[in-house]
Amino acid sequence: MPALPTDDEAKGAVASAARAIPARAISLVWSMAARGHRAFATRSRLVRGRPACAIVSVGGLTVGGAGKTPTAAAVARALKGRGLRVVLASRGYGGSTRDPVTVVSDGRHVRGHAERTGDESLVLAAHAPGVPVLVGRDRVVVGHRAVSGFDADVLVLDDGFQHHGLARDFDLVCLDGVEGLGNGRVVPAGPLREPRAALRAADALILVDGEIGEGDPREDLGLAKVVADDVPIFRGRRAPQSLTPLGVGDVQDPRSIAGVEVGLLAGIARPASLRRSLEALGARVVAERIFPDHHAYADRDFDAGFAGVHWITTEKDAYKILPRWLEGERVSVLRMTLEFEDAEALVDRIVTAISPWLDRRAGRSA
């Protein structure tokens, strides 16, 4: 059974249909389809089998950015730090490749290109140095390659919560700590990819940024009936790490833009998150160029109206912008890093969950 649509596919399909059919009616149909997909794909696992390694999924319940990719990279780094052989898997959203498996990074050299393998795969490679990154639509096939080609102990799936056809040993679900679950409805009536009841499959949640859930997260997010009391809820925050000119120039302290007028340049799911980061640094956002998520940039995007502003963009966007398009205009890349609260407790919980597979692999190699 095919995988659920990507964010962009979902947004496009429901936007056109919503003009003719009430959004709530489409939402009901989408909810039923999502439930059916989860049930069917879960049963199909028995037919396809699974790769001979532990599998950790990092995913989300909402359409758009909730910090999934930086969280997946952080989890991979942490597991590698525990002495495990880790491989990251991405579907390669926005990339053109249709190959079963593409090696973006072998852990030493990064070979991917955003046009071919998507921007998120390159972000993973940059934020998890030393960890191989593979791209492929079928995560089962990717998992087998991770074992055969890289002797993986652990496969970490980026955006894997809706990829139900691959069994996993730990499901970590990212939720936006600013937006939460929105109105709690499924697309197009709300931001959910599937009904909130899907969170019963989560082994842990992580609230990224924001203040939602500072009290009782289960009550604040309306999750008391679907998330058991013994499922931990962690927190993560994205913090500015560096500001780097696109093209030629020295890396700068992000705080150098305090009091500076800047433009916001982004083709991401939630550009408001970049605005919040810039304003938190003290910058004054005086212009915006906002494109759809995973936008494929071209030289026409940098016309005469682009001149005279110091533009700030994201790391994801930077991989798709060629310096020769800018004609001397200033564009800088704000690189963010994700910091966990109680990081060791989260990693301990993951390692405990995957230990049966680790013991099995250790037994085979003994």
Coordinates of C-alpha atoms in Angstrom, one line a residue:
M1 CA 0.0 0.0 0.0
P2 CA 1.5 3.4 -0.9
A3 CA 2.7 5.7 1.8
L4 CA 0.7 8.6 3.0
P5 CA 1.1 11.8 1.0
T6 CA 3.9 14.3 1.8
D7 CA 3.1 17.6 3.4
D8 CA 3.1 19.4 0.1
E9 CA 0.9 16.7 -1.6
A10 CA -1.5 16.9 1.2
K11 CA -1.7 20.6 1.2
G12 CA -2.2 20.8 -2.6
A13 CA -4.8 18.1 -2.8
V14 CA -7.0 19.4 0.0
A15 CA -6.7 23.0 -1.0
S16 CA -8.3 22.4 -4.4
A17 CA -11.0 20.1 -3.1
A18 CA -11.9 22.4 -0.3
R19 CA -13.1 25.0 -2.7
A20 CA -16.0 22.7 -3.6
I21 CA -16.6 20.6 -0.5
P22 CA -16.8 21.7 3.1
A23 CA -13.5 21.3 4.9
R24 CA -15.0 19.3 7.7
A25 CA -16.4 16.7 5.3
I26 CA -13.0 16.3 3.7
S27 CA -11.5 16.1 7.1
L28 CA -13.8 13.2 8.1
V29 CA -12.9 11.3 4.9
W30 CA -9.2 12.0 5.5
S31 CA -9.5 10.7 9.1
M32 CA -11.1 7.5 8.0
A33 CA -8.5 7.0 5.3
A34 CA -5.7 7.6 7.8
R35 CA -7.1 5.1 10.3
G36 CA -7.5 2.5 7.5
H37 CA -4.0 3.1 6.3
R38 CA -2.5 2.6 9.8
A39 CA -4.4 -0.6 10.3
F40 CA -3.7 -2.1 6.9
A41 CA 0.0 -1.2 6.9
T42 CA 0.5 -2.5 10.4
R43 CA -0.9 -5.9 9.3
S44 CA 1.2 -5.9 6.1
R45 CA 4.4 -5.8 8.2
L46 CA 4.0 -9.5 8.8
V47 CA 4.3 -10.1 5.1
R48 CA 7.3 -7.9 4.3
G49 CA 9.4 -8.6 7.3
R50 CA 11.8 -6.0 8.7
P51 CA 15.5 -5.2 8.5
A52 CA 17.8 -6.9 11.1
C53 CA 18.4 -3.9 13.2
A54 CA 16.7 -1.7 15.8
I55 CA 14.4 0.9 14.3
V56 CA 13.7 4.3 15.9
S57 CA 11.1 6.6 14.3
V58 CA 11.1 10.4 14.8
G59 CA 7.9 11.8 13.4
G60 CA 5.0 14.2 13.9
L61 CA 1.2 14.4 13.9
T62 CA 0.8 17.7 12.3
V63 CA 1.4 19.0 8.8
G64 CA 4.4 21.2 8.6
G65 CA 7.5 21.8 10.7
A66 CA 7.6 20.6 14.3
G67 CA 11.3 20.1 14.5
K68 CA 11.3 16.5 13.2
T69 CA 14.5 16.7 11.2
P70 CA 16.7 18.4 13.8
T71 CA 15.3 16.0 16.4
A72 CA 16.1 12.9 14.2
A73 CA 19.7 14.2 13.7
A74 CA 20.1 14.9 17.5
V75 CA 18.8 11.4 18.3
A76 CA 21.2 9.8 15.8
R77 CA 24.1 11.8 17.3
A78 CA 23.3 10.7 20.8
L79 CA 23.0 7.0 19.8
K80 CA 26.3 7.2 18.0
G81 CA 27.7 8.7 21.1
R82 CA 26.7 5.6 22.9
G83 CA 28.9 3.5 20.6
L84 CA 26.2 2.3 18.2
R85 CA 26.4 2.1 14.5
V86 CA 23.6 4.4 13.4
V87 CA 22.1 5.2 9.9
L88 CA 19.6 8.0 9.2
A89 CA 16.8 7.4 6.7
S90 CA 14.9 10.2 4.9
R91 CA 12.2 10.0 2.2
G92 CA 13.9 12.8 0.3
Y93 CA 10.9 15.2 0.1
G94 CA 11.3 17.7 -2.7
G95 CA 14.1 15.6 -4.4
S96 CA 13.8 14.2 -7.9
T97 CA 15.5 10.8 -7.3
R98 CA 13.4 7.7 -7.8
D99 CA 16.2 5.3 -7.1
P100 CA 15.3 2.7 -4.4
V101 CA 18.2 3.9 -2.2
T102 CA 20.5 6.9 -2.6
V103 CA 23.5 7.4 -0.3
V104 CA 23.6 11.1 0.6
S105 CA 26.4 10.6 3.1
D106 CA 28.4 7.5 3.9
G107 CA 29.4 9.0 7.2
R108 CA 32.6 10.5 5.8
H109 CA 31.6 12.3 2.6
V110 CA 28.4 14.1 1.7
R111 CA 27.3 13.3 -1.9
G112 CA 23.8 14.5 -2.0
H113 CA 22.3 17.5 -3.8
A114 CA 19.0 19.2 -2.7
E115 CA 17.6 19.0 -6.2
R116 CA 18.1 15.2 -6.3
T117 CA 17.8 14.1 -2.6
G118 CA 15.8 16.9 -1.0
D119 CA 16.9 19.6 1.4
E120 CA 16.1 17.6 4.6
S121 CA 18.6 14.9 3.8
L122 CA 21.4 17.5 3.6
V123 CA 20.4 19.0 6.9
L124 CA 20.5 15.5 8.5
A125 CA 24.0 15.0 7.1
A126 CA 25.2 18.4 8.4
H127 CA 23.8 17.9 11.9
A128 CA 24.7 14.3 12.4
P129 CA 28.4 14.2 11.2
G130 CA 29.8 10.7 10.9
V131 CA 26.3 9.1 10.5
P132 CA 25.4 7.7 7.1
V133 CA 22.3 9.2 5.5
L134 CA 20.2 7.2 3.0
V135 CA 17.2 8.4 0.9
G136 CA 14.5 6.2 -0.4
R137 CA 10.7 6.1 -0.6
D138 CA 10.4 2.6 0.7
R139 CA 11.9 2.6 4.2
V140 CA 12.0 -1.2 4.4
V141 CA 14.3 -1.3 1.4
V142 CA 16.4 1.5 2.9
G143 CA 16.6 -0.4 6.2
H144 CA 17.9 -3.5 4.5
R145 CA 20.6 -1.4 2.7
A146 CA 21.5 0.2 6.1
V147 CA 22.3 -3.3 7.4
S148 CA 23.9 -4.7 4.3
G149 CA 25.9 -1.6 3.4
F150 CA 26.7 -0.1 6.8
D151 CA 26.2 -2.9 9.3
A152 CA 23.7 -0.7 11.1
D153 CA 22.8 -1.4 14.7
V154 CA 20.0 1.3 14.6
L155 CA 18.1 2.9 11.8
V156 CA 16.6 6.3 12.7
L157 CA 13.7 7.4 10.5
D158 CA 13.2 11.1 9.9
D159 CA 9.4 11.8 9.6
G160 CA 8.5 8.2 10.1
F161 CA 5.4 8.3 12.2
Q162 CA 3.0 7.8 9.3
H163 CA 5.2 5.2 7.6
H164 CA 3.3 2.4 9.2
G165 CA 4.6 -0.4 7.0
L166 CA 7.9 -0.6 8.8
A167 CA 7.9 -2.0 12.4
R168 CA 9.8 0.1 14.8
D169 CA 11.0 -0.3 18.4
F170 CA 10.6 3.3 19.5
D171 CA 8.2 6.0 18.2
L172 CA 9.2 9.5 19.2
V173 CA 6.6 12.1 18.2
C174 CA 7.4 15.8 17.9
L175 CA 4.8 18.4 18.6
D176 CA 5.1 22.2 18.1
G177 CA 5.2 23.9 21.5
V178 CA 3.8 27.1 20.0
E179 CA 1.0 25.8 17.8
G180 CA 0.3 22.5 19.6
L181 CA -2.4 20.5 17.8
G182 CA -4.1 23.7 16.5
N183 CA -7.9 23.1 16.5
G184 CA -7.4 19.4 16.8
R185 CA -8.9 18.5 13.4
V186 CA -7.5 16.6 10.5
V187 CA -6.6 18.3 7.3
P188 CA -8.1 20.4 5.7
A189 CA -10.2 21.5 8.6
G190 CA -7.1 21.5 10.8
P191 CA -3.4 20.7 10.9
L192 CA -3.4 17.0 11.9
R193 CA -2.2 14.4 9.4
E194 CA -4.3 11.7 11.2
P195 CA -6.6 11.7 14.3
R196 CA -4.9 12.4 17.6
A197 CA -5.8 8.8 18.7
A198 CA -2.7 7.8 16.6
L199 CA -0.6 9.1 19.5
R200 CA -1.5 5.9 21.4
A201 CA 1.4 4.4 19.3
A202 CA 3.9 6.9 20.6
D203 CA 6.6 5.8 23.1
A204 CA 7.5 9.4 23.9
L205 CA 6.6 12.9 22.9
I206 CA 8.8 15.9 22.6
L207 CA 7.5 19.5 22.6
V208 CA 9.7 21.7 20.5
D209 CA 9.9 25.4 21.3
G210 CA 7.1 27.5 22.8
E211 CA 5.4 27.4 26.1
I212 CA 2.5 25.0 25.6
G213 CA 2.5 22.3 28.2
E214 CA 4.5 24.2 30.8
G215 CA 1.8 23.0 33.2
D216 CA 0.3 19.6 32.4
P217 CA 1.0 18.8 28.7
R218 CA -1.7 16.2 28.5
E219 CA -4.3 18.6 29.7
D220 CA -3.0 21.6 27.7
L221 CA -3.0 19.5 24.5
G222 CA -6.1 17.5 25.1
L223 CA -4.2 14.3 25.1
A224 CA -5.3 12.8 28.5
K225 CA -7.4 10.1 26.8
V226 CA -4.8 9.1 24.2
V227 CA -1.4 9.4 25.8
A228 CA -0.9 7.2 28.9
D229 CA 0.5 8.6 32.1
D230 CA 3.7 6.5 31.7
V231 CA 4.5 8.0 28.3
P232 CA 7.1 10.7 28.9
I233 CA 6.9 14.1 27.4
F234 CA 10.3 15.8 26.8
R235 CA 11.1 19.3 25.7
G236 CA 13.5 20.6 23.0
R237 CA 14.4 24.1 22.0
R238 CA 16.0 25.4 18.8
A239 CA 18.8 27.8 19.5
P240 CA 20.7 30.0 17.0
Q241 CA 24.2 28.6 16.4
S242 CA 25.7 30.7 13.7
L243 CA 25.1 33.3 10.9
T244 CA 27.0 32.6 7.7
P245 CA 27.0 34.6 4.5
L246 CA 25.7 32.6 1.5
G247 CA 28.7 32.5 -0.8
V248 CA 31.8 34.1 0.6
G249 CA 32.3 35.5 4.1
D250 CA 33.1 34.7 7.7
V251 CA 30.9 32.9 10.1
Q252 CA 29.3 35.5 12.5
D253 CA 27.7 35.4 15.9
P254 CA 23.9 35.4 15.4
R255 CA 23.6 38.2 18.0
S256 CA 25.4 40.5 15.5
I257 CA 22.0 41.3 13.9
A258 CA 20.6 42.8 17.0
G259 CA 19.0 46.1 16.0
V260 CA 19.6 45.5 12.3
E261 CA 16.9 45.7 9.7
V262 CA 16.6 42.4 7.9
G263 CA 14.5 40.5 5.4
L264 CA 13.0 37.1 5.9
L265 CA 13.6 34.6 3.1
A266 CA 12.1 31.2 3.5
G267 CA 10.4 28.3 1.8
I268 CA 9.5 26.2 4.9
A269 CA 6.3 25.0 6.4
R270 CA 6.3 27.5 9.2
P271 CA 8.2 30.7 8.3
A272 CA 6.8 32.3 11.5
S273 CA 9.3 30.2 13.4
L274 CA 12.2 32.0 11.6
R275 CA 10.6 35.4 12.3
R276 CA 10.4 34.5 16.0
S277 CA 14.1 33.5 16.0
L278 CA 15.1 36.7 14.3
E279 CA 13.1 38.9 16.6
A280 CA 14.4 37.0 19.6
L281 CA 17.9 38.0 18.4
G282 CA 16.8 41.6 18.3
A283 CA 16.6 42.0 14.6
R284 CA 13.9 44.1 12.9
V285 CA 12.1 42.2 10.1
V286 CA 11.2 44.8 7.5
A287 CA 10.6 42.6 4.4
E288 CA 9.5 39.0 3.7
R289 CA 9.9 36.7 0.7
I290 CA 7.9 33.5 1.6
F291 CA 7.6 30.5 -0.6
P292 CA 5.9 27.1 -0.2
D293 CA 7.6 24.4 1.8
H294 CA 10.5 22.6 -0.1
H295 CA 10.4 25.4 -2.7
A296 CA 12.7 24.8 -5.7
Y297 CA 14.5 28.2 -6.0
A298 CA 15.4 29.7 -9.4
D299 CA 17.1 32.9 -10.4
R300 CA 13.7 34.6 -11.1
D301 CA 13.0 34.5 -7.3
F302 CA 15.8 37.2 -6.9
D303 CA 14.5 40.1 -9.0
A304 CA 15.0 43.8 -8.7
G305 CA 12.8 44.0 -5.6
F306 CA 15.3 41.8 -3.8
A307 CA 17.9 44.6 -3.7
G308 CA 19.0 46.6 -0.7
V309 CA 18.0 44.3 2.1
H310 CA 20.1 42.0 4.3
W311 CA 18.1 38.8 3.8
I312 CA 18.2 35.9 6.4
T313 CA 17.3 32.4 5.3
T314 CA 17.2 28.9 6.8
E315 CA 19.7 26.1 6.4
K316 CA 17.2 24.1 4.4
D317 CA 16.7 27.0 1.9
A318 CA 20.4 27.7 1.6
Y319 CA 21.0 24.3 0.0
K320 CA 18.8 25.3 -2.9
I321 CA 20.0 28.9 -3.5
L322 CA 23.0 29.5 -5.9
P323 CA 25.2 32.5 -4.9
R324 CA 25.4 33.6 -8.6
W325 CA 21.7 34.4 -8.5
L326 CA 22.2 37.0 -5.8
E327 CA 24.2 39.5 -7.9
G328 CA 26.0 40.9 -4.8
E329 CA 23.0 41.1 -2.5
R330 CA 23.4 40.0 1.1
V331 CA 21.9 36.7 2.1
S332 CA 22.9 35.0 5.3
V333 CA 22.1 31.6 6.7
L334 CA 20.9 31.3 10.3
R335 CA 21.9 27.9 11.5
M336 CA 20.0 26.5 14.4
T337 CA 20.7 23.7 16.8
L338 CA 18.3 21.7 18.9
E339 CA 18.9 21.3 22.6
F340 CA 17.0 18.8 24.6
E341 CA 16.0 19.1 28.3
D342 CA 16.7 15.7 30.0
A343 CA 18.6 14.5 26.9
E344 CA 20.2 11.6 28.8
A345 CA 16.8 10.4 30.1
L346 CA 15.4 10.4 26.6
V347 CA 18.4 8.5 25.1
D348 CA 18.3 6.0 28.1
R349 CA 14.7 5.3 27.3
I350 CA 15.4 4.7 23.6
V351 CA 18.4 2.4 24.3
T352 CA 16.3 0.4 26.8
A353 CA 13.6 -0.1 24.1
I354 CA 16.0 -1.2 21.4
S355 CA 18.2 -3.3 23.7
P356 CA 16.6 -6.7 22.5
W357 CA 17.7 -6.0 19.0
L358 CA 21.1 -4.8 20.1
D359 CA 21.6 -8.0 22.2
R360 CA 20.5 -10.1 19.2
R361 CA 23.1 -8.4 16.9
A362 CA 25.8 -8.7 19.6
G363 CA 25.0 -12.4 19.8
R364 CA 25.4 -12.9 16.1
S365 CA 28.7 -11.1 16.0
A366 CA 30.2 -12.9 19.0

